[in-house]
Short mmCIF file of C-alpha atoms in Angstrom, two decimals:
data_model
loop_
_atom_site.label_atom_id
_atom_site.label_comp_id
_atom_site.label_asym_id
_atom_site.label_seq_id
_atom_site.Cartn_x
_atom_site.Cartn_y
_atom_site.Cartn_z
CA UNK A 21 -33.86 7.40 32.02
CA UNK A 22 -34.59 5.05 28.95
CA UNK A 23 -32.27 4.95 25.88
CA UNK A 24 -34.13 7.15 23.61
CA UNK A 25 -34.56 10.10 25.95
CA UNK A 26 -30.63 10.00 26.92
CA UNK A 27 -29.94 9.88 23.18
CA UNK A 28 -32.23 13.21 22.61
CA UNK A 29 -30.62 14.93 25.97
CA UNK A 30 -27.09 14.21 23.59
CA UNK A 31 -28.59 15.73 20.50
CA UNK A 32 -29.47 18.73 22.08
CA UNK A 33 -26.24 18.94 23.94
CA UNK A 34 -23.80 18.68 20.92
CA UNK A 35 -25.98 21.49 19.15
CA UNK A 36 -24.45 23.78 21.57
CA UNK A 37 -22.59 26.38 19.78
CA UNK A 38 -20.51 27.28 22.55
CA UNK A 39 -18.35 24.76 23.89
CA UNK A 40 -18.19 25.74 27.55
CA UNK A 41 -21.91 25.57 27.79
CA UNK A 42 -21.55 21.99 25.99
CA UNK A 43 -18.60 19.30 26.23
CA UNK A 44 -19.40 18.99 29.98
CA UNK A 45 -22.92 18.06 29.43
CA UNK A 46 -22.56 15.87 26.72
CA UNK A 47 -19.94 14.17 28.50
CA UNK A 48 -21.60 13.25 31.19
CA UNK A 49 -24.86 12.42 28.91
CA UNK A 50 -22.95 9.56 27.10
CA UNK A 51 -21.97 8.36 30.07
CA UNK A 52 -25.51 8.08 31.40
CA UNK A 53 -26.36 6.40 27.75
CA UNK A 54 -23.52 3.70 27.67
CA UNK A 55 -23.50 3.12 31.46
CA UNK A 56 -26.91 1.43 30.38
CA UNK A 57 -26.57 0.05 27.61
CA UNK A 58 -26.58 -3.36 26.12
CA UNK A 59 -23.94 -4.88 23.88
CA UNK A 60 -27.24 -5.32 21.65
CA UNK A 61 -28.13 -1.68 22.14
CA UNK A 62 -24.69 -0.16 21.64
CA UNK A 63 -24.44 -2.07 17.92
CA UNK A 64 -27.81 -0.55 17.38
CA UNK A 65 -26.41 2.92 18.53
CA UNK A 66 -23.85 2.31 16.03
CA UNK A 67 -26.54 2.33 13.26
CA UNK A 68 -28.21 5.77 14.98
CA UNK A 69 -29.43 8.49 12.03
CA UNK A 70 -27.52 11.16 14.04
CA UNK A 71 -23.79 10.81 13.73
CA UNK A 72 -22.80 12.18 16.55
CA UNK A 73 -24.56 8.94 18.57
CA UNK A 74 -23.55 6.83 16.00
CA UNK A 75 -19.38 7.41 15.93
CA UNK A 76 -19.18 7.83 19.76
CA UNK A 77 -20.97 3.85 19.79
CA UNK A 78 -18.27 2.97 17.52
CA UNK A 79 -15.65 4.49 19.60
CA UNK A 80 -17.62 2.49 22.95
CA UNK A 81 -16.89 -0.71 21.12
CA UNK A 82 -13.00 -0.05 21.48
CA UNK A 83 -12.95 1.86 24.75
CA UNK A 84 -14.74 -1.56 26.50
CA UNK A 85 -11.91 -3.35 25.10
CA UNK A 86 -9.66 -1.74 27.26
CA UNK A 87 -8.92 -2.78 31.23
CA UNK A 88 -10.89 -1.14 33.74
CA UNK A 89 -8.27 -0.92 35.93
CA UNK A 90 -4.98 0.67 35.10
CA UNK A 91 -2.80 -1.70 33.61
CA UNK A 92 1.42 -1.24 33.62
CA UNK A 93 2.26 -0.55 30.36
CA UNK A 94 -0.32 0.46 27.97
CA UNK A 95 -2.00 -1.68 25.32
CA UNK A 96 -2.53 -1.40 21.57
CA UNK A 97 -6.30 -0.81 20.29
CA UNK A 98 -7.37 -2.22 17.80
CA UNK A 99 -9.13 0.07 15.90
CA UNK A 100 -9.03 -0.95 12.28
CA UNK A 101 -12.60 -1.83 12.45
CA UNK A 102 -13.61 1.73 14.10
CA UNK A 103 -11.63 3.61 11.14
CA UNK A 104 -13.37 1.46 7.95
CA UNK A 105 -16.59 2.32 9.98
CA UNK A 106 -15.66 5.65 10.36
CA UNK A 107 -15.01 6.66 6.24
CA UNK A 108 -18.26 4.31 5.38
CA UNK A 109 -20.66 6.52 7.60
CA UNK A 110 -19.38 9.23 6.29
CA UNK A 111 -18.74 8.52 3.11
CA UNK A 112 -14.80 9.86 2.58
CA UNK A 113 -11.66 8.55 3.43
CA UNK A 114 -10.34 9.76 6.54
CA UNK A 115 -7.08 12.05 6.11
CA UNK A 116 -4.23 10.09 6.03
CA UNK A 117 -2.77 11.40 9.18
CA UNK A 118 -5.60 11.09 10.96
CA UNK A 119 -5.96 7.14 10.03
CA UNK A 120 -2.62 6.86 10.80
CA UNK A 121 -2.39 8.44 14.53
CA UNK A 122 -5.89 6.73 15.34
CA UNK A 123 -4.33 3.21 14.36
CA UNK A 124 -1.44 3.54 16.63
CA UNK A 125 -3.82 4.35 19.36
CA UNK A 126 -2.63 3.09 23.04
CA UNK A 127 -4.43 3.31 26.20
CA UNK A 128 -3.82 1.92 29.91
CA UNK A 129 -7.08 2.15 31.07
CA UNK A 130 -10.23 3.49 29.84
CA UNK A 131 -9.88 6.96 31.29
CA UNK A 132 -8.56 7.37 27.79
CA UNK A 133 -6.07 6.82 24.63
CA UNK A 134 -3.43 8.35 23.73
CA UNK A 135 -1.95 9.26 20.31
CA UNK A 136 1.34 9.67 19.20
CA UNK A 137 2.57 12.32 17.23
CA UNK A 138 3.47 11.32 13.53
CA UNK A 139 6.80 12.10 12.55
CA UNK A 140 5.51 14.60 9.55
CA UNK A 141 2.35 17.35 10.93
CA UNK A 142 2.65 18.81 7.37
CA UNK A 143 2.38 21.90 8.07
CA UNK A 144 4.12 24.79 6.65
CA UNK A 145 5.71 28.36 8.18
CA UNK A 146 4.12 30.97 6.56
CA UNK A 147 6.10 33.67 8.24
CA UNK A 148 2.74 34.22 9.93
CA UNK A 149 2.19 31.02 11.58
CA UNK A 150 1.96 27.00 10.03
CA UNK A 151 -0.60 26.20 7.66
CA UNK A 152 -1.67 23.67 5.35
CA UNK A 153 0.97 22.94 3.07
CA UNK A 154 0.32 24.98 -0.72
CA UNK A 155 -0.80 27.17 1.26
CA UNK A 156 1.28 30.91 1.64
CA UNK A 157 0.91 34.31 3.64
CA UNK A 158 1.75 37.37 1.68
CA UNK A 159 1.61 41.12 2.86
CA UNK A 160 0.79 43.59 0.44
CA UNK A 161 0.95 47.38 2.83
CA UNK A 162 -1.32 46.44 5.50
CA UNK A 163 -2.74 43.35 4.56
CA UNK A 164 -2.04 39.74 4.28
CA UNK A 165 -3.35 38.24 1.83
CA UNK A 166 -4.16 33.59 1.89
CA UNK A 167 -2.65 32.36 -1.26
CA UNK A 168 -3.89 28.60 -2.85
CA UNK A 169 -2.59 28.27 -6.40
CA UNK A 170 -4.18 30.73 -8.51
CA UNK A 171 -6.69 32.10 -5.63
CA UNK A 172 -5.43 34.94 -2.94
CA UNK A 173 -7.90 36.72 -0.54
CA UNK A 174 -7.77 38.72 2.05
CA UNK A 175 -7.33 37.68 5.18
CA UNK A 176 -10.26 38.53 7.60
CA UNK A 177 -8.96 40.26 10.73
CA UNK A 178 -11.09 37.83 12.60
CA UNK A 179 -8.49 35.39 11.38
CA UNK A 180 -4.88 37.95 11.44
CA UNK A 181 -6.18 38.43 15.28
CA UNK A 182 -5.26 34.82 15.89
CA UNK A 183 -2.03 34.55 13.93
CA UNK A 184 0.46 33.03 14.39
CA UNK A 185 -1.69 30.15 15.08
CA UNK A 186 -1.72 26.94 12.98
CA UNK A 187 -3.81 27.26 10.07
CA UNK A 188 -5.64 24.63 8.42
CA UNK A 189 -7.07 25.33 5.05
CA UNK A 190 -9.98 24.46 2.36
CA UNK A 191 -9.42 27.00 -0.65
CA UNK A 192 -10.28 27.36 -3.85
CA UNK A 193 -12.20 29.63 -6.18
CA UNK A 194 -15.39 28.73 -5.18
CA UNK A 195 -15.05 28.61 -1.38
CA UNK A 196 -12.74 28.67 1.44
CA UNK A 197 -12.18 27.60 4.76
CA UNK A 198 -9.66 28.09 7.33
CA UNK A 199 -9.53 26.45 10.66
CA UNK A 200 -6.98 28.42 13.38
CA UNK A 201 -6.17 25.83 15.89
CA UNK A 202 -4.10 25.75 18.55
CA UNK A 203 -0.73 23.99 17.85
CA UNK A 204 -0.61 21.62 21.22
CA UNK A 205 -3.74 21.41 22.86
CA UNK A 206 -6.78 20.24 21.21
CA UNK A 207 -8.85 22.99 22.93
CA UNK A 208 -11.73 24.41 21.31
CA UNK A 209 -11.17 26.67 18.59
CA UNK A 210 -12.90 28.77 15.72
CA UNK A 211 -13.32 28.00 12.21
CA UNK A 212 -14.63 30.39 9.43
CA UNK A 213 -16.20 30.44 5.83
CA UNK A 214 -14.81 33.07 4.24
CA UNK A 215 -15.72 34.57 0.90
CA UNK A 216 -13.03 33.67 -2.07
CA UNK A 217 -13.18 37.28 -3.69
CA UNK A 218 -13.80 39.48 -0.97
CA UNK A 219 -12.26 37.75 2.30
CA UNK A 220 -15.30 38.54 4.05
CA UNK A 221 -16.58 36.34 7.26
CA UNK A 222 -19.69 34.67 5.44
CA UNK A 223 -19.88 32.47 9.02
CA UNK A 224 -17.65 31.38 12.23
CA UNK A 225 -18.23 28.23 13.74
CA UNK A 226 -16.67 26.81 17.32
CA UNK A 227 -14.78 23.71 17.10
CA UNK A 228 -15.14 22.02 20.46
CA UNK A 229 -12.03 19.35 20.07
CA UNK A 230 -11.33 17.54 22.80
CA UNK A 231 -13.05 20.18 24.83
CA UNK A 232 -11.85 20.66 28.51
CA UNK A 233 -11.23 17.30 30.13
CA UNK A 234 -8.34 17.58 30.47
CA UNK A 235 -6.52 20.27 28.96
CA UNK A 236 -2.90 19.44 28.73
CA UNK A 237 0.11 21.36 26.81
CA UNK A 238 4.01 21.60 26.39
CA UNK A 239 6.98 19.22 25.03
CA UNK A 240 5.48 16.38 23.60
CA UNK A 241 2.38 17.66 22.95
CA UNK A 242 0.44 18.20 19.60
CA UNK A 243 -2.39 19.13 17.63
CA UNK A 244 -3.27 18.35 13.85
CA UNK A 245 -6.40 19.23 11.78
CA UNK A 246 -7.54 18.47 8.60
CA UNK A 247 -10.40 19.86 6.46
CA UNK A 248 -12.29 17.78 3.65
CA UNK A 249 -15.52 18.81 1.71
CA UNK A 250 -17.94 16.40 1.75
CA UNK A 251 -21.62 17.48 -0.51
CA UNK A 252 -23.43 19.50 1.74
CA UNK A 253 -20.97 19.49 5.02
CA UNK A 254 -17.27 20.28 6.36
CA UNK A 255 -15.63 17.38 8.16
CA UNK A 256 -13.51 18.68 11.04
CA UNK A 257 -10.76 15.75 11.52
CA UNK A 258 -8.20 16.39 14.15
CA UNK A 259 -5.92 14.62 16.81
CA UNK A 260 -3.73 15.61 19.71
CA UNK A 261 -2.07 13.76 22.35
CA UNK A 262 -4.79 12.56 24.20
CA UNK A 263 -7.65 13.02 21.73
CA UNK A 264 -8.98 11.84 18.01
CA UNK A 265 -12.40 13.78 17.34
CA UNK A 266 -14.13 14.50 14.08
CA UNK A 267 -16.87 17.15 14.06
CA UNK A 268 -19.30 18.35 10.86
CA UNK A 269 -21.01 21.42 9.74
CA UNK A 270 -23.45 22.43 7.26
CA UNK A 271 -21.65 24.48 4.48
CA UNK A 272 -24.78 26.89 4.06
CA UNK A 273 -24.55 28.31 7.94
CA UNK A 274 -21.80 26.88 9.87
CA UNK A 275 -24.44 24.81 12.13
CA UNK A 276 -23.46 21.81 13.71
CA UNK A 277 -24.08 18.43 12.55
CA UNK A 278 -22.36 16.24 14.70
CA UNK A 279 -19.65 15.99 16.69
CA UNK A 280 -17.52 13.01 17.84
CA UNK A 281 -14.30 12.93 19.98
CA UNK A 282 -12.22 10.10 21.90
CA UNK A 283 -12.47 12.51 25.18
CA UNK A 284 -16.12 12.31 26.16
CA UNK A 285 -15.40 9.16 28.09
CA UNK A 286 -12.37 10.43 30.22
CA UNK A 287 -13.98 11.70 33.30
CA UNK A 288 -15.35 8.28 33.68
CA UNK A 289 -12.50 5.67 33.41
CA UNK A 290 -13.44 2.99 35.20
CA UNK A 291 -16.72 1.62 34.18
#
């Protein structure tokens, strides 16, 4: 299989909406496209149109960096390079958190890299869960109401049902999002445009994180995520122990963009 048709067997892949129908596939797709590719071709993948190719080059370029066999302790990447490329395709700083975790990346072998935890999450109890901080929970009878600043709304029951997850939030009077991770695995998990007024479910989206390879949980495990409005798209940024991925979606529908995570390569360590 050439370059150009493993790249469109990707595309198609990642547009998945449901993540166990897609992480596997994709997975093993980017390993068909970088098991044969060039150091020429991957700095041309970097420059791909669709970002989803484009990031997971990037990330290639550190991953071959790494020792294909594992190594004793494990070694600092050096990904400095991989975040400025990062915020200049798409065109916003990364969250501070994020740029922080991903430049104390560490790996032993190229099965995968690992990611502290920072010593601050920021996140916030609610009393219904952690959310973004300036963000509150309020119950007035039998509802619970998000509160921003000025703006409250309703919370949609297709968000209460998940509570008390972690909550990551975009709100304001013109639109709002809330992601509801899970607090220690980077699993896949749903986020939702909800109407500012009314509270109402305008669209739900599936996050696919670091998908299912592996899926690990308990003490000294974590799992951040940060929202940020960028023109016509939502950037997904989030990072667990053993995963950094970045996903976008179109603000009209919820579609998928792109998506990007650390993980893709770690059925495959050794190549």
């Amino acid at each position: 299989m050439g370059i150009d048709e493993a790249v469109e067997r990707i595309i198609e892949a990642v547009g998945v909406s449901n993540a166990f129908e897609g992480f596997e596939t994709t997975s093993r797709e980017f390993e068909t496209l970088f098991a044969g590719a060039t150091a020429a071709q991957l700095e041309q993948l970097r420059f791909h149109k669709n970002p989803s190719i484009a990031l997971t080059a990037a990330w290639e370029k550190v991953r071959l960096t790494i020792p294909r066999l594992p190594a004793r302790d494990r070694i600092r990447l050096d990904t400095q390079r991989f975040l400025g490329y990062v915020e200049g395709r798409l065109g916003v700083p990364v969250p501070e958190i994020w740029g922080n975790v991903v430049a104390g990346a560490e790996a032993g072998n190229r099965s995968g890299a690992r990611f502290r935890q920072p010593d601050d999450l920021r996140y916030d109890d609610t009393g219904y869960g952690r959310a973004t901080p300036g963000i509150s929970v309020t119950r007035r009878g039998n509802s619970l109401f998000l509160k921003s600043g000025e703006v409250s709304v309703p919370l949609p029951i297709e968000v209460r049902a998940r509570l008390p997850s972690d909550m990551s939030v975009h709100l304001n009077e013109e639109e709002g999002y809330v992601a509801v991770p899970y607090s220690m695995v980077a699993a896949p998990f749903p986020l939702f445009r909800i109407d500012p007024q009314s509270g109402k479910v305008l669209w739900r989206a599936e996050l696919w994180g670091c998908g299912f390879s592996p899926i690990v949980t308990g003490p000294g495990h974590y799992h951040w995520v940060g929202l940020v409005r960028q023109k016509d798209l939502l950037i997904v940024f989030g990072v667990g122990t053993l995963a950094a991925y970045v996903e976008g979606f179109a603000v009209t529908d919820g579609s998928n963009i792109f998506r990007f995570t650390t993980s893709y390569s770690v059925l495959y360590p050794y190549k």
